[in-house]
Amino acid sequence: MEVDFSGSVDTSLPEAKQLAEGGRLEEGLEKLLNLEKQTRTGADMVSTSRILVAVVEMCFEAKNWELLNEHLMLLTKRRGQLKQAVAKMVQKACEYVDESPDLETKLKLIDTLRAVTLGKIHVEVERARLTKKLALIKEGEGDIAEAAKILQDLQVETFGSMDKREKVEFILEQMRLCLANKDFVRLQIISKKISIRFFEDDKQQDLKLRYYEMMISLGQHDGNYLTVCKHYRAVFQTPCIQEDEEKRKQALRHVTLFASLAPFDNEQSDLMHRVLAERDMETIPTYLTLLKRFTTKELVRWTQFCQDYEKELCEGTPSSPATGVFSASEEGQKNWKELSKRVVEHNIYVIAKYYTQIRIQRMANLLDLSIEETEECLSKLVVAKTVYARIDRLAGIVSFQRQSSPSQLLNDWSHNINDLMALVNKTCHLIQKEEMVHRTLANKAKETATA
């Protein structure tokens, strides 16, 4: 049965605080602990909360951090302790973490609070915030692996009492530490905890940009250019980026370059045409012509390509700053080599469209490659099923025409015969129609002459 001890608490709290101020902290705490037992057994949540908060405040004001840690452990372990009272006490103690006199004291208080909140749903949010502070301390000390390990123990996506934005901030922090620790596998797993529908709210633009920045780093590490292009396109479509002309142009430059770097397939082709349809492409003419080179079914000479684009793509110009994709770094040089491979693949795809057969020597001349390099590039595309080709090395001929099976040949013949017969029937019908019309006109003319 619930009993109201508010009167006793109103009397005892000032007395206990007066004892603490007079240097008799332990006597004041003892007085409150005796009263706390009565309020706890009487199920008076409000009075118990006031007492627990007062105990924490008295220890803090006396700067007795050891006594504070001791009473936090003591009060949470008491039999039948009220959850709401513990929550208020922990919330109050969390306010004192940043006011600790030194790092050692701060770490002890954080460890105590994490110990008393372990496995308690009603204080899961406070535990998560404390864990984040502990991870930041470890990161500041240079122990990034330990910081990442500490924060990964939190499964904030299951916390019902935490605000959705705060959940995403925690997950983004986990991703950031994984990226700093170069744990790309775990980064990929953690990133799936965030639904991109959350970023449709314009109020979350800052979190959206942080999320995609890390996803772009992951995609570049994996060499997945198409995914990086999609991420940059999401950044480009963010309202705050659209409002800034320079940021909008720079994002669109990245979209264009990574779309060009992605290996050819149906999805990549569709994405390139979508990017080409963007109105803002007209503001970056060099990148517009670059994209048109890859979407037009014409051969691209690599030497001419370098003359037209290498300087602006690698070094930039005053009106079109470099993106850093093709910088002088090892990563930039790797991307430039990939771009040359994409040009070769584009040329092979164009040749396959216009030729049924071609000599390997002639094909090598068109691609500006040796015969061995031409065979290697063509073989990779055939294995990837981008194009169909067969090489007759003895004759030195490449065939792009797919051989049909006997059943397919019969089906095609039957289809062609049906089309032919339909055309003959239609022609006969039209001839008969014309004959009838002329016969009718001739009869009318005779009748008119007779009359």
GROMACS .gro file of C-alpha atoms in nm:
model
  451
    1MET     CA    1   0.000   0.000   0.000
    2GLU     CA    2   0.135   0.343  -0.096
    3VAL     CA    3   0.208   0.581   0.192
    4ASP     CA    4   0.275   0.954   0.161
    5PHE     CA    5   0.601   1.056   0.332
    6SER     CA    6   0.623   1.403   0.176
    7GLY     CA    7   0.589   1.574   0.514
    8SER     CA    8   0.877   1.376   0.668
    9VAL     CA    9   1.091   1.437   0.361
   10ASP     CA   10   1.021   1.812   0.367
   11THR     CA   11   1.148   1.818   0.725
   12SER     CA   12   1.445   1.583   0.692
   13LEU     CA   13   1.600   1.714   0.369
   14PRO     CA   14   1.693   2.063   0.502
   15GLU     CA   15   1.828   1.908   0.822
   16ALA     CA   16   2.044   1.659   0.631
   17LYS     CA   17   2.180   1.929   0.400
   18GLN     CA   18   2.259   2.147   0.701
   19LEU     CA   19   2.457   1.863   0.858
   20ALA     CA   20   2.647   1.812   0.530
   21GLU     CA   21   2.730   2.182   0.505
   22GLY     CA   22   2.860   2.169   0.864
   23GLY     CA   23   3.110   1.899   0.769
   24ARG     CA   24   2.901   1.610   0.901
   25LEU     CA   25   2.821   1.458   0.560
   26GLU     CA   26   2.802   1.098   0.676
   27GLU     CA   27   2.551   1.181   0.951
   28GLY     CA   28   2.333   1.365   0.699
   29LEU     CA   29   2.350   1.075   0.457
   30GLU     CA   30   2.267   0.827   0.732
   31LYS     CA   31   1.960   1.029   0.823
   32LEU     CA   32   1.839   1.026   0.462
   33LEU     CA   33   1.915   0.657   0.414
   34ASN     CA   34   1.697   0.566   0.712
   35LEU     CA   35   1.413   0.772   0.570
   36GLU     CA   36   1.471   0.625   0.223
   37LYS     CA   37   1.403   0.275   0.358
   38GLN     CA   38   1.063   0.389   0.484
   39THR     CA   39   0.964   0.565   0.161
   40ARG     CA   40   1.083   0.268  -0.049
   41THR     CA   41   0.889   0.011   0.150
   42GLY     CA   42   0.591   0.247   0.146
   43ALA     CA   43   0.614   0.269  -0.236
   44ASP     CA   44   0.627   0.651  -0.223
   45MET     CA   45   0.801   0.713  -0.556
   46VAL     CA   46   0.806   1.093  -0.535
   47SER     CA   47   0.960   1.103  -0.187
   48THR     CA   48   1.212   0.826  -0.270
   49SER     CA   49   1.318   1.016  -0.581
   50ARG     CA   50   1.370   1.336  -0.381
   51ILE     CA   51   1.585   1.152  -0.127
   52LEU     CA   52   1.801   0.974  -0.386
   53VAL     CA   53   1.859   1.297  -0.576
   54ALA     CA   54   1.943   1.477  -0.248
   55VAL     CA   55   2.201   1.209  -0.156
   56VAL     CA   56   2.375   1.256  -0.492
   57GLU     CA   57   2.367   1.635  -0.461
   58MET     CA   58   2.512   1.631  -0.109
   59CYS     CA   59   2.802   1.406  -0.214
   60PHE     CA   60   2.873   1.627  -0.514
   61GLU     CA   61   2.861   1.952  -0.319
   62ALA     CA   62   3.102   1.803  -0.067
   63LYS     CA   63   3.327   1.697  -0.362
   64ASN     CA   64   3.342   1.350  -0.213
   65TRP     CA   65   3.351   1.150  -0.536
   66GLU     CA   66   3.428   0.816  -0.371
   67LEU     CA   67   3.123   0.849  -0.147
   68LEU     CA   68   2.915   0.945  -0.451
   69ASN     CA   69   3.019   0.629  -0.638
   70GLU     CA   70   2.960   0.418  -0.327
   71HIS     CA   71   2.607   0.549  -0.270
   72LEU     CA   72   2.514   0.514  -0.637
   73MET     CA   73   2.595   0.143  -0.614
   74LEU     CA   74   2.430   0.108  -0.272
   75LEU     CA   75   2.099   0.275  -0.355
   76THR     CA   76   2.044   0.095  -0.686
   77LYS     CA   77   2.105  -0.249  -0.532
   78ARG     CA   78   1.857  -0.209  -0.247
   79ARG     CA   79   1.573  -0.459  -0.247
   80GLY     CA   80   1.251  -0.333  -0.410
   81GLN     CA   81   1.409  -0.008  -0.525
   82LEU     CA   82   1.169   0.198  -0.736
   83LYS     CA   83   1.266   0.227  -1.104
   84GLN     CA   84   1.152   0.587  -1.145
   85ALA     CA   85   1.355   0.691  -0.842
   86VAL     CA   86   1.669   0.523  -0.978
   87ALA     CA   87   1.615   0.691  -1.315
   88LYS     CA   88   1.598   1.037  -1.156
   89MET     CA   89   1.908   0.968  -0.946
   90VAL     CA   90   2.106   0.849  -1.248
   91GLN     CA   91   1.994   1.149  -1.453
   92LYS     CA   92   2.115   1.381  -1.178
   93ALA     CA   93   2.448   1.199  -1.144
   94CYS     CA   94   2.503   1.219  -1.522
   95GLU     CA   95   2.501   1.598  -1.494
   96TYR     CA   96   2.811   1.581  -1.275
   97VAL     CA   97   3.022   1.374  -1.519
   98ASP     CA   98   3.148   1.679  -1.708
   99GLU     CA   99   3.219   1.862  -1.381
  100SER     CA  100   3.468   1.601  -1.258
  101PRO     CA  101   3.800   1.755  -1.139
  102ASP     CA  102   4.022   1.517  -1.339
  103LEU     CA  103   4.005   1.240  -1.596
  104GLU     CA  104   4.054   0.957  -1.348
  105THR     CA  105   3.759   1.073  -1.135
  106LYS     CA  106   3.549   1.117  -1.448
  107LEU     CA  107   3.624   0.763  -1.568
  108LYS     CA  108   3.541   0.614  -1.226
  109LEU     CA  109   3.206   0.796  -1.218
  110ILE     CA  110   3.125   0.684  -1.574
  111ASP     CA  111   3.215   0.323  -1.492
  112THR     CA  112   2.997   0.335  -1.179
  113LEU     CA  113   2.700   0.477  -1.367
  114ARG     CA  114   2.742   0.224  -1.651
  115ALA     CA  115   2.753  -0.055  -1.392
  116VAL     CA  116   2.432   0.055  -1.217
  117THR     CA  117   2.248   0.103  -1.548
  118LEU     CA  118   2.353  -0.229  -1.700
  119GLY     CA  119   2.049  -0.429  -1.814
  120LYS     CA  120   1.795  -0.168  -1.694
  121ILE     CA  121   1.559  -0.055  -1.971
  122HIS     CA  122   1.437   0.250  -1.777
  123VAL     CA  123   1.786   0.404  -1.785
  124GLU     CA  124   1.905   0.273  -2.125
  125VAL     CA  125   1.922   0.621  -2.277
  126GLU     CA  126   2.145   0.750  -1.995
  127ARG     CA  127   2.370   0.446  -2.032
  128ALA     CA  128   2.400   0.508  -2.406
  129ARG     CA  129   2.501   0.870  -2.353
  130LEU     CA  130   2.758   0.773  -2.092
  131THR     CA  131   2.901   0.508  -2.323
  132LYS     CA  132   2.935   0.765  -2.599
  133LYS     CA  133   3.129   0.995  -2.365
  134LEU     CA  134   3.356   0.707  -2.265
  135ALA     CA  135   3.420   0.623  -2.631
  136LEU     CA  136   3.513   0.985  -2.705
  137ILE     CA  137   3.757   0.982  -2.413
  138LYS     CA  138   3.922   0.664  -2.545
  139GLU     CA  139   3.940   0.817  -2.893
  140GLY     CA  140   4.101   1.128  -2.747
  141GLU     CA  141   4.366   0.906  -2.589
  142GLY     CA  142   4.437   0.758  -2.932
  143ASP     CA  143   4.284   0.416  -2.864
  144ILE     CA  144   4.040   0.415  -3.157
  145ALA     CA  145   3.997   0.036  -3.158
  146GLU     CA  146   3.883   0.037  -2.793
  147ALA     CA  147   3.655   0.337  -2.856
  148ALA     CA  148   3.489   0.158  -3.147
  149LYS     CA  149   3.451  -0.163  -2.943
  150ILE     CA  150   3.288   0.024  -2.652
  151LEU     CA  151   3.036   0.203  -2.873
  152GLN     CA  152   2.952  -0.106  -3.079
  153ASP     CA  153   2.816  -0.278  -2.769
  154LEU     CA  154   2.519  -0.041  -2.784
  155GLN     CA  155   2.218  -0.157  -2.986
  156VAL     CA  156   2.046   0.182  -2.986
  157GLU     CA  157   1.810   0.082  -3.268
  158THR     CA  158   1.620  -0.128  -3.009
  159PHE     CA  159   1.581   0.160  -2.758
  160GLY     CA  160   1.215   0.259  -2.749
  161SER     CA  161   1.264   0.562  -2.524
  162MET     CA  162   1.530   0.731  -2.739
  163ASP     CA  163   1.442   0.995  -2.996
  164LYS     CA  164   1.486   0.880  -3.358
  165ARG     CA  165   1.731   1.158  -3.443
  166GLU     CA  166   1.946   1.073  -3.142
  167LYS     CA  167   1.944   0.706  -3.248
  168VAL     CA  168   2.072   0.800  -3.592
  169GLU     CA  169   2.341   1.021  -3.437
  170PHE     CA  170   2.461   0.726  -3.226
  171ILE     CA  171   2.469   0.494  -3.528
  172LEU     CA  172   2.657   0.756  -3.730
  173GLU     CA  173   2.910   0.781  -3.447
  174GLN     CA  174   2.951   0.403  -3.456
  175MET     CA  175   3.007   0.423  -3.831
  176ARG     CA  176   3.261   0.703  -3.791
  177LEU     CA  177   3.468   0.506  -3.540
  178CYS     CA  178   3.454   0.195  -3.762
  179LEU     CA  179   3.579   0.407  -4.052
  180ALA     CA  180   3.857   0.554  -3.836
  181ASN     CA  181   3.948   0.198  -3.730
  182LYS     CA  182   3.934   0.084  -4.097
  183ASP     CA  183   3.678  -0.182  -4.007
  184PHE     CA  184   3.491  -0.161  -4.336
  185VAL     CA  185   3.299  -0.488  -4.296
  186ARG     CA  186   3.141  -0.376  -3.969
  187LEU     CA  187   3.081  -0.031  -4.118
  188GLN     CA  188   2.877  -0.191  -4.395
  189ILE     CA  189   2.673  -0.391  -4.142
  190ILE     CA  190   2.605  -0.093  -3.914
  191SER     CA  191   2.506   0.133  -4.205
  192LYS     CA  192   2.211  -0.097  -4.282
  193LYS     CA  193   2.055  -0.004  -3.947
  194ILE     CA  194   1.963   0.338  -4.089
  195SER     CA  195   1.670   0.362  -4.328
  196ILE     CA  196   1.735   0.627  -4.594
  197ARG     CA  197   1.366   0.722  -4.573
  198PHE     CA  198   1.461   0.898  -4.248
  199PHE     CA  199   1.658   1.152  -4.454
  200GLU     CA  200   1.352   1.254  -4.655
  201ASP     CA  201   1.277   1.500  -4.374
  202ASP     CA  202   1.448   1.830  -4.460
  203LYS     CA  203   1.529   1.881  -4.090
  204GLN     CA  204   1.777   1.592  -4.106
  205GLN     CA  205   1.997   1.728  -4.386
  206ASP     CA  206   2.307   1.752  -4.165
  207LEU     CA  207   2.277   1.384  -4.067
  208LYS     CA  208   2.212   1.288  -4.430
  209LEU     CA  209   2.533   1.453  -4.546
  210ARG     CA  210   2.735   1.286  -4.266
  211TYR     CA  211   2.586   0.947  -4.355
  212TYR     CA  212   2.660   0.973  -4.726
  213GLU     CA  213   3.010   1.107  -4.664
  214MET     CA  214   3.097   0.785  -4.482
  215MET     CA  215   2.914   0.567  -4.735
  216ILE     CA  216   3.114   0.733  -5.015
  217SER     CA  217   3.438   0.648  -4.829
  218LEU     CA  218   3.319   0.287  -4.798
  219GLY     CA  219   3.228   0.269  -5.168
  220GLN     CA  220   3.564   0.412  -5.274
  221HIS     CA  221   3.746   0.159  -5.055
  222ASP     CA  222   3.550  -0.126  -5.213
  223GLY     CA  223   3.599   0.017  -5.563
  224ASN     CA  224   3.221   0.019  -5.617
  225TYR     CA  225   3.197   0.325  -5.843
  226LEU     CA  226   2.829   0.284  -5.927
  227THR     CA  227   2.733   0.288  -5.558
  228VAL     CA  228   2.951   0.597  -5.500
  229CYS     CA  229   2.776   0.766  -5.793
  230LYS     CA  230   2.436   0.695  -5.634
  231HIS     CA  231   2.555   0.837  -5.301
  232TYR     CA  232   2.682   1.155  -5.464
  233ARG     CA  233   2.352   1.184  -5.650
  234ALA     CA  234   2.167   1.166  -5.316
  235VAL     CA  235   2.399   1.442  -5.185
  236PHE     CA  236   2.332   1.647  -5.500
  237GLN     CA  237   1.955   1.622  -5.444
  238THR     CA  238   1.980   1.748  -5.083
  239PRO     CA  239   1.804   2.088  -5.049
  240CYS     CA  240   2.095   2.262  -4.872
  241ILE     CA  241   2.330   2.152  -5.153
  242GLN     CA  242   2.083   2.269  -5.417
  243GLU     CA  243   2.075   2.615  -5.258
  244ASP     CA  244   2.454   2.654  -5.282
  245GLU     CA  245   2.553   2.687  -5.649
  246GLU     CA  246   2.919   2.588  -5.605
  247LYS     CA  247   2.839   2.284  -5.389
  248ARG     CA  248   2.569   2.181  -5.636
  249LYS     CA  249   2.813   2.194  -5.927
  250GLN     CA  250   3.082   2.007  -5.735
  251ALA     CA  251   2.841   1.730  -5.635
  252LEU     CA  252   2.725   1.697  -5.997
  253ARG     CA  253   3.087   1.676  -6.115
  254HIS     CA  254   3.142   1.382  -5.879
  255VAL     CA  255   2.821   1.216  -6.001
  256THR     CA  256   2.940   1.248  -6.363
  257LEU     CA  257   3.289   1.113  -6.296
  258PHE     CA  258   3.181   0.811  -6.091
  259ALA     CA  259   2.905   0.728  -6.341
  260SER     CA  260   3.178   0.726  -6.608
  261LEU     CA  261   3.407   0.511  -6.390
  262ALA     CA  262   3.140   0.247  -6.323
  263PRO     CA  263   3.160  -0.069  -6.538
  264PHE     CA  264   2.902  -0.081  -6.815
  265ASP     CA  265   2.571  -0.256  -6.747
  266ASN     CA  266   2.203  -0.175  -6.781
  267GLU     CA  267   2.182   0.004  -6.448
  268GLN     CA  268   2.491   0.215  -6.520
  269SER     CA  269   2.360   0.307  -6.865
  270ASP     CA  270   2.024   0.409  -6.722
  271LEU     CA  271   2.193   0.619  -6.452
  272MET     CA  272   2.415   0.797  -6.706
  273HIS     CA  273   2.113   0.897  -6.914
  274ARG     CA  274   1.934   1.021  -6.600
  275VAL     CA  275   2.234   1.234  -6.506
  276LEU     CA  276   2.259   1.362  -6.864
  277ALA     CA  277   1.897   1.481  -6.839
  278GLU     CA  278   1.977   1.703  -6.535
  279ARG     CA  279   1.932   2.071  -6.620
  280ASP     CA  280   2.236   2.167  -6.413
  281MET     CA  281   2.463   1.970  -6.648
  282GLU     CA  282   2.461   2.274  -6.876
  283THR     CA  283   2.650   2.469  -6.606
  284ILE     CA  284   2.947   2.228  -6.631
  285PRO     CA  285   2.999   2.196  -7.010
  286THR     CA  286   3.321   1.993  -6.995
  287TYR     CA  287   3.156   1.722  -6.786
  288LEU     CA  288   2.848   1.736  -7.011
  289THR     CA  289   3.057   1.658  -7.320
  290LEU     CA  290   3.241   1.386  -7.123
  291LEU     CA  291   2.913   1.217  -7.042
  292LYS     CA  292   2.795   1.247  -7.402
  293ARG     CA  293   3.112   1.068  -7.517
  294PHE     CA  294   3.007   0.764  -7.314
  295THR     CA  295   2.639   0.774  -7.413
  296THR     CA  296   2.698   0.821  -7.787
  297LYS     CA  297   2.761   0.508  -7.994
  298GLU     CA  298   3.088   0.637  -8.137
  299LEU     CA  299   3.450   0.536  -8.084
  300VAL     CA  300   3.655   0.744  -7.839
  301ARG     CA  301   4.026   0.785  -7.908
  302TRP     CA  302   4.215   0.776  -7.577
  303THR     CA  303   4.486   1.016  -7.696
  304GLN     CA  304   4.227   1.271  -7.805
  305PHE     CA  305   4.031   1.208  -7.486
  306CYS     CA  306   4.337   1.294  -7.274
  307GLN     CA  307   4.397   1.614  -7.471
  308ASP     CA  308   4.037   1.725  -7.420
  309TYR     CA  309   3.983   1.634  -7.054
  310GLU     CA  310   4.299   1.538  -6.864
  311LYS     CA  311   4.402   1.889  -6.756
  312GLU     CA  312   4.059   1.993  -6.625
  313LEU     CA  313   3.978   1.659  -6.461
  314CYS     CA  314   4.315   1.624  -6.285
  315GLU     CA  315   4.419   1.983  -6.214
  316GLY     CA  316   4.101   2.185  -6.261
  317THR     CA  317   4.057   2.541  -6.386
  318PRO     CA  318   3.959   2.868  -6.212
  319SER     CA  319   3.599   2.824  -6.328
  320SER     CA  320   3.592   2.447  -6.273
  321PRO     CA  321   3.795   2.334  -5.968
  322ALA     CA  322   3.927   1.978  -5.959
  323THR     CA  323   3.722   1.717  -5.779
  324GLY     CA  324   4.019   1.524  -5.638
  325VAL     CA  325   3.897   1.202  -5.802
  326PHE     CA  326   4.201   1.205  -6.033
  327SER     CA  327   4.453   1.364  -5.797
  328ALA     CA  328   4.825   1.282  -5.792
  329SER     CA  329   4.771   1.036  -5.506
  330GLU     CA  330   4.777   0.659  -5.547
  331GLU     CA  331   4.397   0.650  -5.535
  332GLY     CA  332   4.374   0.922  -5.802
  333GLN     CA  333   4.613   0.738  -6.034
  334LYS     CA  334   4.414   0.419  -5.987
  335ASN     CA  335   4.094   0.603  -6.084
  336TRP     CA  336   4.259   0.743  -6.398
  337LYS     CA  337   4.361   0.392  -6.506
  338GLU     CA  338   4.004   0.276  -6.445
  339LEU     CA  339   3.878   0.559  -6.666
  340SER     CA  340   4.106   0.443  -6.948
  341LYS     CA  341   3.961   0.092  -6.908
  342ARG     CA  342   3.608   0.234  -6.929
  343VAL     CA  343   3.699   0.408  -7.256
  344VAL     CA  344   3.827   0.077  -7.399
  345GLU     CA  345   3.513  -0.105  -7.281
  346HIS     CA  346   3.295   0.163  -7.439
  347ASN     CA  347   3.482   0.125  -7.768
  348ILE     CA  348   3.444  -0.254  -7.764
  349TYR     CA  349   3.073  -0.215  -7.697
  350VAL     CA  350   3.043   0.025  -7.994
  351ILE     CA  351   3.238  -0.213  -8.222
  352ALA     CA  352   3.009  -0.500  -8.118
  353LYS     CA  353   2.709  -0.287  -8.219
  354TYR     CA  354   2.838  -0.209  -8.569
  355TYR     CA  355   3.032  -0.524  -8.664
  356THR     CA  356   2.932  -0.888  -8.692
  357GLN     CA  357   3.294  -0.987  -8.764
  358ILE     CA  358   3.622  -0.796  -8.747
  359ARG     CA  359   3.989  -0.886  -8.770
  360ILE     CA  360   4.167  -0.877  -8.435
  361GLN     CA  361   4.443  -0.656  -8.582
  362ARG     CA  362   4.190  -0.400  -8.704
  363MET     CA  363   4.012  -0.406  -8.368
  364ALA     CA  364   4.343  -0.347  -8.186
  365ASN     CA  365   4.410  -0.046  -8.411
  366LEU     CA  366   4.068   0.100  -8.335
  367LEU     CA  367   4.123   0.053  -7.959
  368ASP     CA  368   4.484   0.186  -7.962
  369LEU     CA  369   4.596  -0.136  -7.792
  370SER     CA  370   4.817  -0.431  -7.870
  371ILE     CA  371   4.660  -0.758  -7.983
  372GLU     CA  372   4.728  -0.919  -7.643
  373GLU     CA  373   4.568  -0.628  -7.452
  374THR     CA  374   4.271  -0.630  -7.691
  375GLU     CA  375   4.212  -1.002  -7.629
  376GLU     CA  376   4.240  -0.953  -7.254
  377CYS     CA  377   3.990  -0.663  -7.242
  378LEU     CA  378   3.748  -0.842  -7.474
  379SER     CA  379   3.770  -1.163  -7.269
  380LYS     CA  380   3.681  -0.974  -6.949
  381LEU     CA  381   3.371  -0.825  -7.110
  382VAL     CA  382   3.266  -1.164  -7.246
  383VAL     CA  383   3.308  -1.325  -6.903
  384ALA     CA  384   3.104  -1.039  -6.750
  385LYS     CA  385   2.842  -1.103  -7.024
  386THR     CA  386   2.850  -0.739  -7.131
  387VAL     CA  387   2.908  -0.840  -7.494
  388TYR     CA  388   2.893  -1.167  -7.686
  389ALA     CA  389   3.208  -1.253  -7.884
  390ARG     CA  390   3.408  -1.549  -8.009
  391ILE     CA  391   3.774  -1.525  -8.117
  392ASP     CA  392   3.914  -1.742  -8.396
  393ARG     CA  393   4.285  -1.708  -8.322
  394LEU     CA  394   4.399  -1.908  -8.625
  395ALA     CA  395   4.208  -1.684  -8.864
  396GLY     CA  396   4.256  -1.376  -8.643
  397ILE     CA  397   3.884  -1.292  -8.654
  398VAL     CA  398   3.646  -1.182  -8.379
  399SER     CA  399   3.281  -1.270  -8.430
  400PHE     CA  400   3.008  -1.078  -8.244
  401GLN     CA  401   2.721  -1.268  -8.400
  402ARG     CA  402   2.554  -1.513  -8.167
  403GLN     CA  403   2.501  -1.856  -8.329
  404SER     CA  404   2.142  -1.968  -8.319
  405SER     CA  405   2.036  -2.320  -8.228
  406PRO     CA  406   1.844  -2.531  -8.486
  407SER     CA  407   1.517  -2.482  -8.298
  408GLN     CA  408   1.576  -2.106  -8.288
  409LEU     CA  409   1.647  -2.103  -8.662
  410LEU     CA  410   1.323  -2.291  -8.729
  411ASN     CA  411   1.129  -2.054  -8.507
  412ASP     CA  412   1.277  -1.754  -8.685
  413TRP     CA  413   1.200  -1.911  -9.027
  414SER     CA  414   0.842  -1.986  -8.920
  415HIS     CA  415   0.800  -1.631  -8.790
  416ASN     CA  416   0.938  -1.485  -9.113
  417ILE     CA  417   0.707  -1.705  -9.326
  418ASN     CA  418   0.408  -1.594  -9.120
  419ASP     CA  419   0.506  -1.230  -9.170
  420LEU     CA  420   0.551  -1.289  -9.544
  421MET     CA  421   0.212  -1.462  -9.582
  422ALA     CA  422   0.042  -1.190  -9.383
  423LEU     CA  423   0.199  -0.933  -9.614
  424VAL     CA  424   0.086  -1.130  -9.926
  425ASN     CA  425  -0.271  -1.157  -9.792
  426LYS     CA  426  -0.281  -0.786  -9.719
  427THR     CA  427  -0.149  -0.709 -10.068
  428CYS     CA  428  -0.411  -0.936 -10.231
  429HIS     CA  429  -0.682  -0.769 -10.028
  430LEU     CA  430  -0.570  -0.424 -10.139
  431ILE     CA  431  -0.554  -0.535 -10.505
  432GLN     CA  432  -0.907  -0.678 -10.488
  433LYS     CA  433  -1.029  -0.359 -10.324
  434GLU     CA  434  -0.878  -0.148 -10.601
  435GLU     CA  435  -1.030  -0.375 -10.869
  436MET     CA  436  -1.375  -0.347 -10.711
  437VAL     CA  437  -1.346   0.030 -10.692
  438HIS     CA  438  -1.241   0.059 -11.056
  439ARG     CA  439  -1.515  -0.188 -11.165
  440THR     CA  440  -1.776   0.016 -10.984
  441LEU     CA  441  -1.652   0.340 -11.138
  442ALA     CA  442  -1.653   0.181 -11.483
  443ASN     CA  443  -2.015   0.059 -11.441
  444LYS     CA  444  -2.127   0.403 -11.328
  445ALA     CA  445  -1.959   0.559 -11.628
  446LYS     CA  446  -2.142   0.319 -11.870
  447GLU     CA  447  -2.479   0.388 -11.704
  448THR     CA  448  -2.420   0.761 -11.737
  449ALA     CA  449  -2.326   0.724 -12.107
  450THR     CA  450  -2.635   0.509 -12.180
  451ALA     CA  451  -2.866   0.754 -12.009
   0.00000   0.00000   0.00000
